[in-house]
XYZ file of C-alpha atoms in Angstrom:
570
model
C -126.326 119.174 -24.058
C -125.167 116.478 -26.697
C -127.287 113.126 -26.207
C -124.031 111.307 -25.823
C -122.772 113.059 -22.508
C -126.723 113.181 -21.590
C -126.608 109.601 -22.015
C -122.929 109.559 -20.205
C -124.500 110.761 -16.807
C -127.418 108.624 -17.031
C -124.490 106.021 -17.159
C -122.930 106.457 -13.786
C -126.076 106.645 -11.372
C -125.598 104.497 -8.968
C -128.236 105.123 -6.827
C -131.399 106.739 -6.294
C -131.281 109.582 -5.452
C -133.075 111.098 -1.862
C -136.095 112.922 -2.091
C -136.666 116.532 -1.147
C -140.211 117.120 0.127
C -139.628 120.355 1.097
C -137.692 123.523 -0.549
C -134.960 124.046 1.255
C -134.846 128.178 2.168
C -132.898 130.239 0.430
C -131.384 131.457 3.462
C -129.263 128.349 4.195
C -127.638 128.497 0.827
C -126.750 131.995 1.036
C -123.708 132.927 3.322
C -122.996 136.065 3.336
C -123.246 140.017 4.663
C -124.950 142.902 3.353
C -121.959 145.267 1.931
C -122.520 148.975 0.844
C -121.999 149.776 -3.121
C -119.918 152.813 -3.530
C -119.553 154.510 -7.007
C -117.724 152.356 -9.747
C -116.429 152.620 -13.147
C -117.068 148.707 -14.022
C -120.170 147.034 -13.288
C -120.217 143.216 -12.820
C -123.338 141.929 -14.053
C -124.019 137.621 -14.308
C -124.705 135.467 -17.013
C -127.148 133.303 -17.208
C -127.086 129.796 -19.594
C -130.261 131.331 -21.405
C -130.529 132.507 -24.893
C -131.880 136.047 -24.160
C -128.388 136.694 -22.561
C -126.728 136.486 -26.493
C -127.292 139.694 -26.228
C -125.199 141.407 -23.032
C -122.869 139.018 -24.652
C -122.517 140.134 -28.373
C -123.580 143.818 -26.697
C -119.177 143.078 -25.124
C -117.999 142.204 -28.096
C -118.343 138.642 -27.248
C -115.926 138.810 -24.831
C -116.622 138.486 -20.498
C -114.392 142.541 -20.730
C -115.602 145.028 -23.017
C -114.121 145.053 -26.548
C -113.232 148.238 -28.399
C -116.274 149.040 -30.508
C -118.476 147.429 -29.031
C -122.488 148.259 -27.969
C -121.053 148.523 -24.711
C -118.293 150.560 -25.019
C -119.886 153.269 -27.645
C -122.035 154.219 -24.344
C -119.164 154.576 -22.548
C -119.483 151.074 -20.243
C -116.725 148.899 -18.837
C -119.007 145.736 -18.281
C -117.482 142.539 -16.532
C -119.933 139.315 -17.141
C -119.311 136.612 -15.423
C -121.583 132.984 -15.733
C -123.975 131.342 -12.928
C -126.835 129.782 -12.859
C -127.198 129.278 -9.248
C -129.254 132.050 -7.088
C -127.583 131.616 -4.253
C -123.939 132.194 -5.802
C -125.772 134.791 -7.321
C -127.487 136.173 -4.308
C -123.711 136.134 -2.789
C -121.639 138.163 -4.787
C -124.698 141.097 -4.772
C -124.873 141.266 -1.471
C -121.449 141.722 -0.922
C -121.713 143.944 -4.205
C -118.595 141.927 -6.021
C -121.639 141.764 -8.402
C -124.287 144.262 -7.808
C -126.932 142.871 -10.445
C -129.453 140.345 -10.219
C -130.057 138.354 -13.772
C -133.038 135.810 -12.929
C -136.644 135.405 -13.767
C -139.586 136.801 -11.878
C -140.539 133.959 -9.003
C -136.752 133.594 -8.690
C -136.534 137.542 -7.852
C -139.474 136.567 -5.555
C -137.286 134.411 -4.026
C -134.542 136.394 -3.704
C -136.149 139.509 -2.524
C -136.827 138.039 1.361
C -133.345 138.543 1.940
C -131.801 141.031 -0.911
C -134.621 143.184 0.867
C -134.066 142.841 4.288
C -130.983 145.612 3.727
C -132.390 149.405 2.068
C -129.090 149.085 0.541
C -129.357 146.074 -1.330
C -133.045 146.525 -2.226
C -133.323 145.056 -5.762
C -135.262 147.615 -7.674
C -135.769 146.349 -11.698
C -134.404 147.746 -14.696
C -135.014 146.013 -17.591
C -136.629 142.757 -18.759
C -134.485 140.614 -21.259
C -137.669 138.334 -22.529
C -138.718 135.153 -22.346
C -138.279 131.635 -22.151
C -140.110 130.450 -25.111
C -139.705 126.541 -25.530
C -136.561 126.088 -23.093
C -138.418 125.347 -21.007
C -141.018 122.200 -20.277
C -143.321 119.404 -17.553
C -142.175 116.056 -18.837
C -145.317 113.554 -17.831
C -145.509 109.682 -17.370
C -147.372 107.195 -18.860
C -151.469 108.086 -16.996
C -151.025 111.511 -16.551
C -152.975 112.310 -19.726
C -153.977 115.921 -18.838
C -153.109 119.175 -16.847
C -156.162 118.456 -13.395
C -154.404 114.321 -13.746
C -151.351 116.511 -11.911
C -154.227 116.924 -8.559
C -152.466 115.145 -6.067
C -149.266 114.051 -8.456
C -144.829 114.467 -7.536
C -143.398 117.247 -8.994
C -139.314 117.461 -9.765
C -137.621 120.291 -10.078
C -134.733 122.353 -9.292
C -135.021 124.495 -5.654
C -134.992 128.312 -6.438
C -134.191 127.355 -10.460
C -135.764 129.150 -13.806
C -138.387 126.273 -14.003
C -140.723 128.199 -10.878
C -142.121 130.516 -13.162
C -143.576 127.610 -15.510
C -144.544 125.550 -12.430
C -146.756 128.349 -11.758
C -148.001 128.699 -14.991
C -148.808 124.737 -14.682
C -150.744 124.867 -11.731
C -152.626 127.615 -12.385
C -153.375 126.453 -15.572
C -154.400 122.518 -14.134
C -156.419 124.441 -11.221
C -158.916 125.486 -13.522
C -159.148 121.742 -16.203
C -160.164 120.638 -12.556
C -162.917 123.058 -11.557
C -164.333 122.418 -14.582
C -164.146 118.502 -13.243
C -165.786 116.730 -10.403
C -164.163 116.009 -6.484
C -161.861 118.681 -4.385
C -158.453 119.527 -6.188
C -155.181 118.608 -4.137
C -152.188 120.211 -4.381
C -149.397 118.117 -5.920
C -145.977 117.523 -4.006
C -143.049 118.612 -5.118
C -139.725 117.376 -4.306
C -137.494 119.193 -5.385
C -133.168 118.483 -6.336
C -129.995 120.766 -5.805
C -129.057 120.627 -9.456
C -130.974 122.123 -12.656
C -129.061 120.093 -15.679
C -128.964 116.948 -16.733
C -129.286 112.896 -14.988
C -127.177 113.334 -11.876
C -128.718 112.320 -8.508
C -129.878 115.214 -7.911
C -131.305 116.960 -10.852
C -135.569 116.489 -11.741
C -134.176 114.657 -15.267
C -132.658 112.040 -12.305
C -135.362 111.278 -10.612
C -137.567 111.534 -12.683
C -136.120 108.926 -15.067
C -135.158 106.982 -12.244
C -138.245 106.807 -9.950
C -141.451 105.978 -10.558
C -143.093 107.240 -7.898
C -142.396 110.718 -10.042
C -145.080 111.721 -11.920
C -143.959 114.610 -13.745
C -140.513 116.554 -13.931
C -140.106 120.567 -14.827
C -136.231 120.139 -17.183
C -134.410 122.238 -19.239
C -135.546 121.381 -22.837
C -132.653 119.461 -24.229
C -133.132 116.615 -20.779
C -137.100 116.230 -21.652
C -136.227 115.558 -25.146
C -133.778 113.108 -24.034
C -136.658 111.625 -21.440
C -139.313 111.854 -24.534
C -137.603 110.684 -27.255
C -136.892 113.277 -29.321
C -139.614 115.641 -27.360
C -142.376 112.494 -28.700
C -142.981 109.969 -26.925
C -140.539 107.930 -25.018
C -139.737 104.291 -26.300
C -137.265 103.491 -23.336
C -134.500 103.753 -25.495
C -131.499 105.867 -25.079
C -132.056 107.108 -22.021
C -135.323 107.640 -22.268
C -138.429 107.276 -19.942
C -140.817 104.570 -21.439
C -144.344 106.034 -22.397
C -143.318 109.573 -21.225
C -143.930 112.971 -23.491
C -144.008 116.706 -23.056
C -147.465 117.981 -21.703
C -146.877 121.595 -21.524
C -144.088 124.149 -21.557
C -143.424 127.720 -22.891
C -143.338 127.112 -26.062
C -146.957 127.718 -25.583
C -146.902 129.380 -22.143
C -144.407 131.288 -24.102
C -144.855 134.981 -22.404
C -144.699 133.291 -18.422
C -141.215 132.908 -17.734
C -140.060 136.765 -17.683
C -136.171 137.242 -17.582
C -134.982 140.575 -16.159
C -132.284 142.703 -14.605
C -132.222 144.365 -11.175
C -130.047 145.950 -9.563
C -129.376 146.683 -5.756
C -131.003 150.819 -4.148
C -127.766 151.988 -3.415
C -125.377 150.925 -6.754
C -128.897 152.496 -8.873
C -128.439 155.494 -6.429
C -124.792 156.504 -6.487
C -124.404 155.198 -10.611
C -127.152 156.531 -11.773
C -126.403 157.558 -15.424
C -123.670 154.284 -15.621
C -127.206 152.813 -15.372
C -129.197 154.182 -17.564
C -126.185 154.144 -20.569
C -126.172 150.376 -19.652
C -129.847 149.678 -20.601
C -129.851 152.133 -23.502
C -126.678 149.770 -24.657
C -129.035 146.652 -23.959
C -131.306 148.314 -26.182
C -129.724 148.900 -29.146
C -127.159 145.359 -29.027
C -130.689 143.230 -28.665
C -131.917 144.436 -32.343
C -128.334 143.968 -33.821
C -127.755 141.460 -32.669
C -131.334 139.639 -34.343
C -129.974 141.479 -37.313
C -127.182 139.160 -36.856
C -128.800 136.080 -36.140
C -130.444 136.697 -39.641
C -127.715 137.375 -41.562
C -125.918 134.457 -39.899
C -122.700 136.034 -38.576
C -123.324 135.273 -34.788
C -120.007 134.354 -33.179
C -121.621 130.990 -32.043
C -118.877 129.414 -30.717
C -117.470 132.498 -28.271
C -121.754 132.272 -27.509
C -121.117 128.885 -26.701
C -117.448 129.195 -24.741
C -119.455 132.320 -22.556
C -123.184 131.043 -21.692
C -121.929 127.116 -21.756
C -118.440 126.649 -20.935
C -117.959 124.813 -24.260
C -116.531 126.494 -27.165
C -117.535 123.346 -29.756
C -121.358 122.959 -28.280
C -122.034 125.485 -30.803
C -124.817 123.189 -32.027
C -126.512 124.295 -28.384
C -125.962 127.770 -28.853
C -128.002 128.110 -31.908
C -130.754 126.259 -29.595
C -130.722 128.184 -27.095
C -131.612 131.453 -29.184
C -134.285 130.034 -30.515
C -136.271 129.096 -27.304
C -136.394 132.708 -26.208
C -137.995 135.700 -26.995
C -136.432 139.115 -26.112
C -138.274 142.130 -25.572
C -136.969 145.104 -26.660
C -137.938 148.900 -26.537
C -141.359 147.631 -26.804
C -141.908 144.777 -24.631
C -140.221 146.659 -21.307
C -142.738 149.418 -21.520
C -145.246 147.708 -21.775
C -143.853 145.839 -18.606
C -143.786 148.556 -17.334
C -147.360 149.845 -17.512
C -148.966 147.826 -14.691
C -152.898 147.337 -16.681
C -150.976 145.545 -19.663
C -151.836 141.248 -19.315
C -147.880 141.180 -18.821
C -146.177 143.571 -17.020
C -143.828 143.301 -14.016
C -146.535 143.692 -10.898
C -149.350 141.192 -13.178
C -146.476 138.825 -13.670
C -146.176 138.562 -9.655
C -149.029 138.670 -8.166
C -150.297 135.271 -10.567
C -146.652 133.994 -9.388
C -148.069 134.467 -5.920
C -151.310 133.520 -6.764
C -150.468 130.056 -8.003
C -147.022 129.096 -5.412
C -147.876 130.857 -2.377
C -150.286 128.098 -1.820
C -147.737 125.608 -1.750
C -145.335 126.847 -0.285
C -142.830 128.265 -2.632
C -143.694 131.992 -1.389
C -144.463 133.196 1.552
C -146.923 135.841 -0.876
C -146.246 138.707 -3.164
C -143.213 141.088 -2.428
C -143.010 144.438 -3.816
C -140.469 144.564 -5.290
C -139.322 148.781 -7.168
C -138.654 149.343 -10.784
C -136.306 152.078 -11.699
C -139.721 153.930 -14.224
C -137.322 154.572 -16.309
C -138.908 155.665 -20.192
C -138.135 152.904 -22.090
C -139.204 154.665 -25.481
C -136.543 157.408 -24.517
C -133.587 155.425 -24.031
C -134.289 153.559 -27.059
C -134.398 156.493 -29.217
C -132.833 155.508 -32.034
C -133.774 151.372 -31.791
C -136.170 150.789 -35.223
C -138.305 147.915 -32.620
C -140.348 146.529 -34.408
C -142.185 143.369 -32.058
C -142.696 140.160 -33.511
C -146.187 139.724 -32.054
C -147.019 142.544 -34.856
C -146.062 139.797 -37.869
C -147.809 136.897 -38.152
C -146.319 133.609 -36.121
C -148.736 130.962 -37.441
C -149.039 129.781 -40.720
C -152.806 129.769 -40.804
C -153.834 127.235 -43.033
C -151.328 124.577 -41.387
C -152.805 125.528 -38.279
C -156.653 124.697 -39.089
C -155.443 121.686 -40.673
C -154.075 120.477 -37.142
C -157.088 122.188 -35.180
C -159.499 120.001 -37.732
C -157.307 116.002 -37.744
C -156.659 117.000 -33.504
C -160.931 117.357 -33.538
C -161.457 114.435 -35.412
C -158.858 112.129 -33.514
C -160.290 113.076 -30.688
C -157.299 115.008 -29.231
C -157.862 118.491 -28.985
C -159.571 118.262 -25.456
C -156.430 116.694 -24.165
C -154.077 119.144 -25.967
C -156.894 121.724 -24.705
C -155.034 124.444 -22.139
C -157.416 126.701 -21.057
C -161.128 127.072 -22.137
C -162.993 130.234 -22.143
C -166.874 130.197 -23.143
C -168.932 133.373 -24.179
C -172.928 132.917 -24.467
C -174.905 134.943 -26.674
C -178.730 135.894 -27.130
C -181.286 134.435 -29.644
C -180.332 136.173 -32.947
C -177.217 138.662 -31.731
C -174.415 139.165 -34.640
C -172.387 141.613 -32.364
C -170.262 141.392 -28.987
C -169.781 145.318 -27.370
C -166.920 145.507 -25.652
C -169.118 146.447 -22.913
C -171.091 144.049 -22.897
C -168.046 141.474 -22.413
C -165.697 143.434 -20.483
C -164.646 140.606 -17.598
C -164.359 136.719 -20.812
C -162.903 139.551 -23.024
C -159.941 140.482 -20.454
C -159.676 137.168 -19.574
C -159.388 135.993 -23.530
C -156.338 138.097 -24.215
C -154.792 137.822 -20.896
C -154.942 134.252 -21.932
C -154.212 134.682 -25.325
C -151.002 137.437 -24.019
C -149.736 134.844 -21.919
C -149.648 132.090 -23.680
C -147.717 133.389 -27.876
C -146.864 129.859 -28.566
C -150.394 128.122 -28.591
C -153.271 128.440 -30.846
C -156.512 129.507 -29.856
C -159.929 128.037 -31.451
C -162.257 130.273 -31.676
C -165.836 127.410 -32.075
C -168.794 129.046 -32.730
C -172.236 126.751 -31.547
C -175.686 127.684 -32.716
C -179.046 126.456 -31.375
C -180.198 123.253 -32.483
C -184.373 123.550 -31.912
C -185.380 124.860 -35.020
C -183.563 121.434 -36.673
C -185.467 119.335 -34.125
C -188.722 121.607 -34.022
C -188.713 121.010 -38.384
C -187.672 117.331 -38.208
C -189.542 116.671 -35.629
C -192.820 117.922 -37.545
C -191.263 115.786 -41.275
C -188.945 117.660 -42.976
C -187.423 115.958 -45.691
C -183.984 115.455 -45.774
C -182.675 118.005 -47.996
C -184.454 120.979 -44.971
C -182.693 119.247 -42.693
C -179.270 119.386 -44.250
C -179.715 123.396 -45.352
C -180.609 123.793 -41.709
C -177.237 122.129 -40.334
C -175.396 124.010 -43.257
C -177.237 127.445 -41.930
C -176.564 126.990 -38.288
C -172.415 125.933 -39.507
C -172.404 129.512 -41.676
C -173.586 131.149 -37.965
C -172.243 129.523 -35.829
C -169.039 130.836 -37.576
C -170.242 134.602 -38.470
C -170.628 134.753 -34.929
C -167.053 133.373 -33.316
C -165.960 135.923 -36.570
C -167.345 138.370 -34.967
C -166.796 137.416 -30.904
C -162.461 137.028 -32.036
C -163.020 140.694 -34.281
C -164.457 142.441 -31.229
C -161.419 140.291 -28.434
C -158.671 141.780 -30.613
C -160.343 145.072 -30.743
C -160.828 145.483 -27.419
C -157.347 143.878 -26.695
C -155.577 147.106 -29.050
C -157.973 149.748 -27.252
C -156.534 148.730 -24.042
C -152.874 149.026 -25.917
C -152.005 146.054 -26.276
C -151.020 143.933 -29.773
C -152.476 140.403 -30.954
C -151.566 138.133 -33.067
C -154.544 137.732 -35.372
C -153.177 134.009 -36.779
C -152.873 132.657 -33.165
C -156.623 132.737 -33.242
C -158.276 129.999 -36.171
C -162.476 130.751 -35.804
C -164.258 127.571 -37.121
C -168.380 127.132 -37.142
C -169.221 124.017 -35.638
C -173.136 123.929 -35.769
C -174.884 121.926 -34.658
C -171.742 119.066 -34.784
C -171.394 119.635 -30.631
C -174.417 120.687 -28.296
C -174.253 122.126 -24.676
C -177.012 119.275 -24.001
C -175.226 116.690 -25.867
C -176.342 113.893 -28.611
C -179.319 111.880 -28.387
C -179.594 109.245 -31.190
C -177.722 110.957 -33.749
C -179.320 114.703 -33.316
C -178.835 117.052 -30.732
C -180.784 116.442 -27.695
C -183.517 118.616 -27.139
C -183.026 121.365 -24.433
C -185.644 120.556 -21.473
C -185.301 124.279 -19.280
C -185.054 127.362 -21.108
C -181.233 127.382 -19.061
C -180.391 123.997 -21.380
C -181.630 126.153 -24.818
C -179.575 128.911 -24.107
C -176.125 126.896 -22.777
C -176.333 125.793 -26.863
C -175.851 129.514 -27.460
C -171.935 130.090 -27.235
C -168.638 130.675 -28.802
C -166.227 128.133 -27.152
C -162.080 129.954 -26.434
C -159.517 127.333 -26.767
C -155.518 127.794 -25.932
C -154.569 124.280 -27.771
C -150.970 122.860 -27.874
C -148.872 123.016 -30.870
C -145.829 121.358 -29.806
C -144.902 118.749 -32.784
C -146.526 120.857 -35.237
C -142.956 122.505 -36.602
C -144.411 123.853 -39.722
C -147.065 125.826 -38.364
C -145.568 127.974 -35.701
C -142.569 130.056 -36.319
C -139.896 130.791 -33.411
C -140.333 134.581 -32.229
C -136.585 134.721 -32.789
C -135.946 134.375 -36.522
C -137.377 137.493 -37.979
């Protein structure tokens, strides 16, 4: 949305919005009964204002009706597209079988399944994963909220049944894990819901955050986040921003938590099996071709803006939509359908329920069927090299950024998640059989936080150094011991990183090696602390062993545009 339009919306605020302390039941917003679906030559499919929806729009020849020679036409399909961002409106059309497809995130699908699954005819069956939000959604916080752990007991605004619900689950999960490392009991945030999603009107998350100091944080689309935070930095209080506001967390770092999917009614799928298969097959071809057209600079951005945003002049905003998503393609759908993959349909649903059920957002995890497609067969002839197989990060730039953040003390604040692996004295190798649980945790985190840098910090035991110093060793000897400890700790960090990547690949999970920055910290940050400039001597065997560790940190790189390459730029 253009800045001038956002500012004009701000100027129209005439009253403080009313707070909705609980999410209104979706049933109250849906006014439709189930009507049967039958065989149909035309498939009516909803669009959302998301970058991944460039794919079906391209598949239709940039029109709402299928154009001759388009990827959908080549598959003998007649597709009618319509834009609808509101879940309740989509669900009403779905129940009436006016549009037998839902275009939703997985959290939205979990919410919709309570209504749609009540009748076996309208039971949702998932058929395709479009991709991921990769920077399109953000958590904006007020001054004073320094880390995710500070969200304990906070007040968070978000749109009811909106697409930021998936990011909320990741925020809560990461915040609780950070809190577990501190003292006291975690308090669930108070969630305040708005009816609308975008902009700064009376009933939007951005509007609430702007107007009411009692709102500690808001889950918003990235353009709204940029206004509130003075372009994604720290809000100055000018031009519609909020003094001190900043983006604490977003789907740029948590780039594989908001899964964008299609689900189709069970009775429609039964009556139109071949048509739906051809639709999925055509989507794979359209996804491959549109990525090529983006590289060749021949995308029709005017038509994209018209159909996804309702404004043909908003071409720059349409380009931004594409830059803030990651499409899945064939390999992504194969992984999504594999229940053992860290970011599979089943595992994402389970993680959403674990985070959102305690907040009352979901009643619990709902069982939702998949169509059971052989995605590799449906994508036959499509060349698909997923982004994860290519380096996403500039290693030198990433290492420089991590070093600067460590020196400035910002690294702890930028850390989303932290994992520790202990080792024994003189240990040089790290087997998957011994560290399977730790490796699985790290692989799952790296799969979720695809836009975050993972630092791998090796630490060393300071006991030998302290003994030598007590014995009166000269400065040169002590420096040599410190350097040897740094070298050894870095070697261990590299060994653990390689073992984790090898473990992931043995499970069929591709890892981006450039995402990992290894560092040997030697004796500089012992678990026992620093006493008078030197490591504190361990008093027990447990303390002695605690210093022998490798620490993984997932670190956000929100403002470091030179570090990370957007996933759809290949």
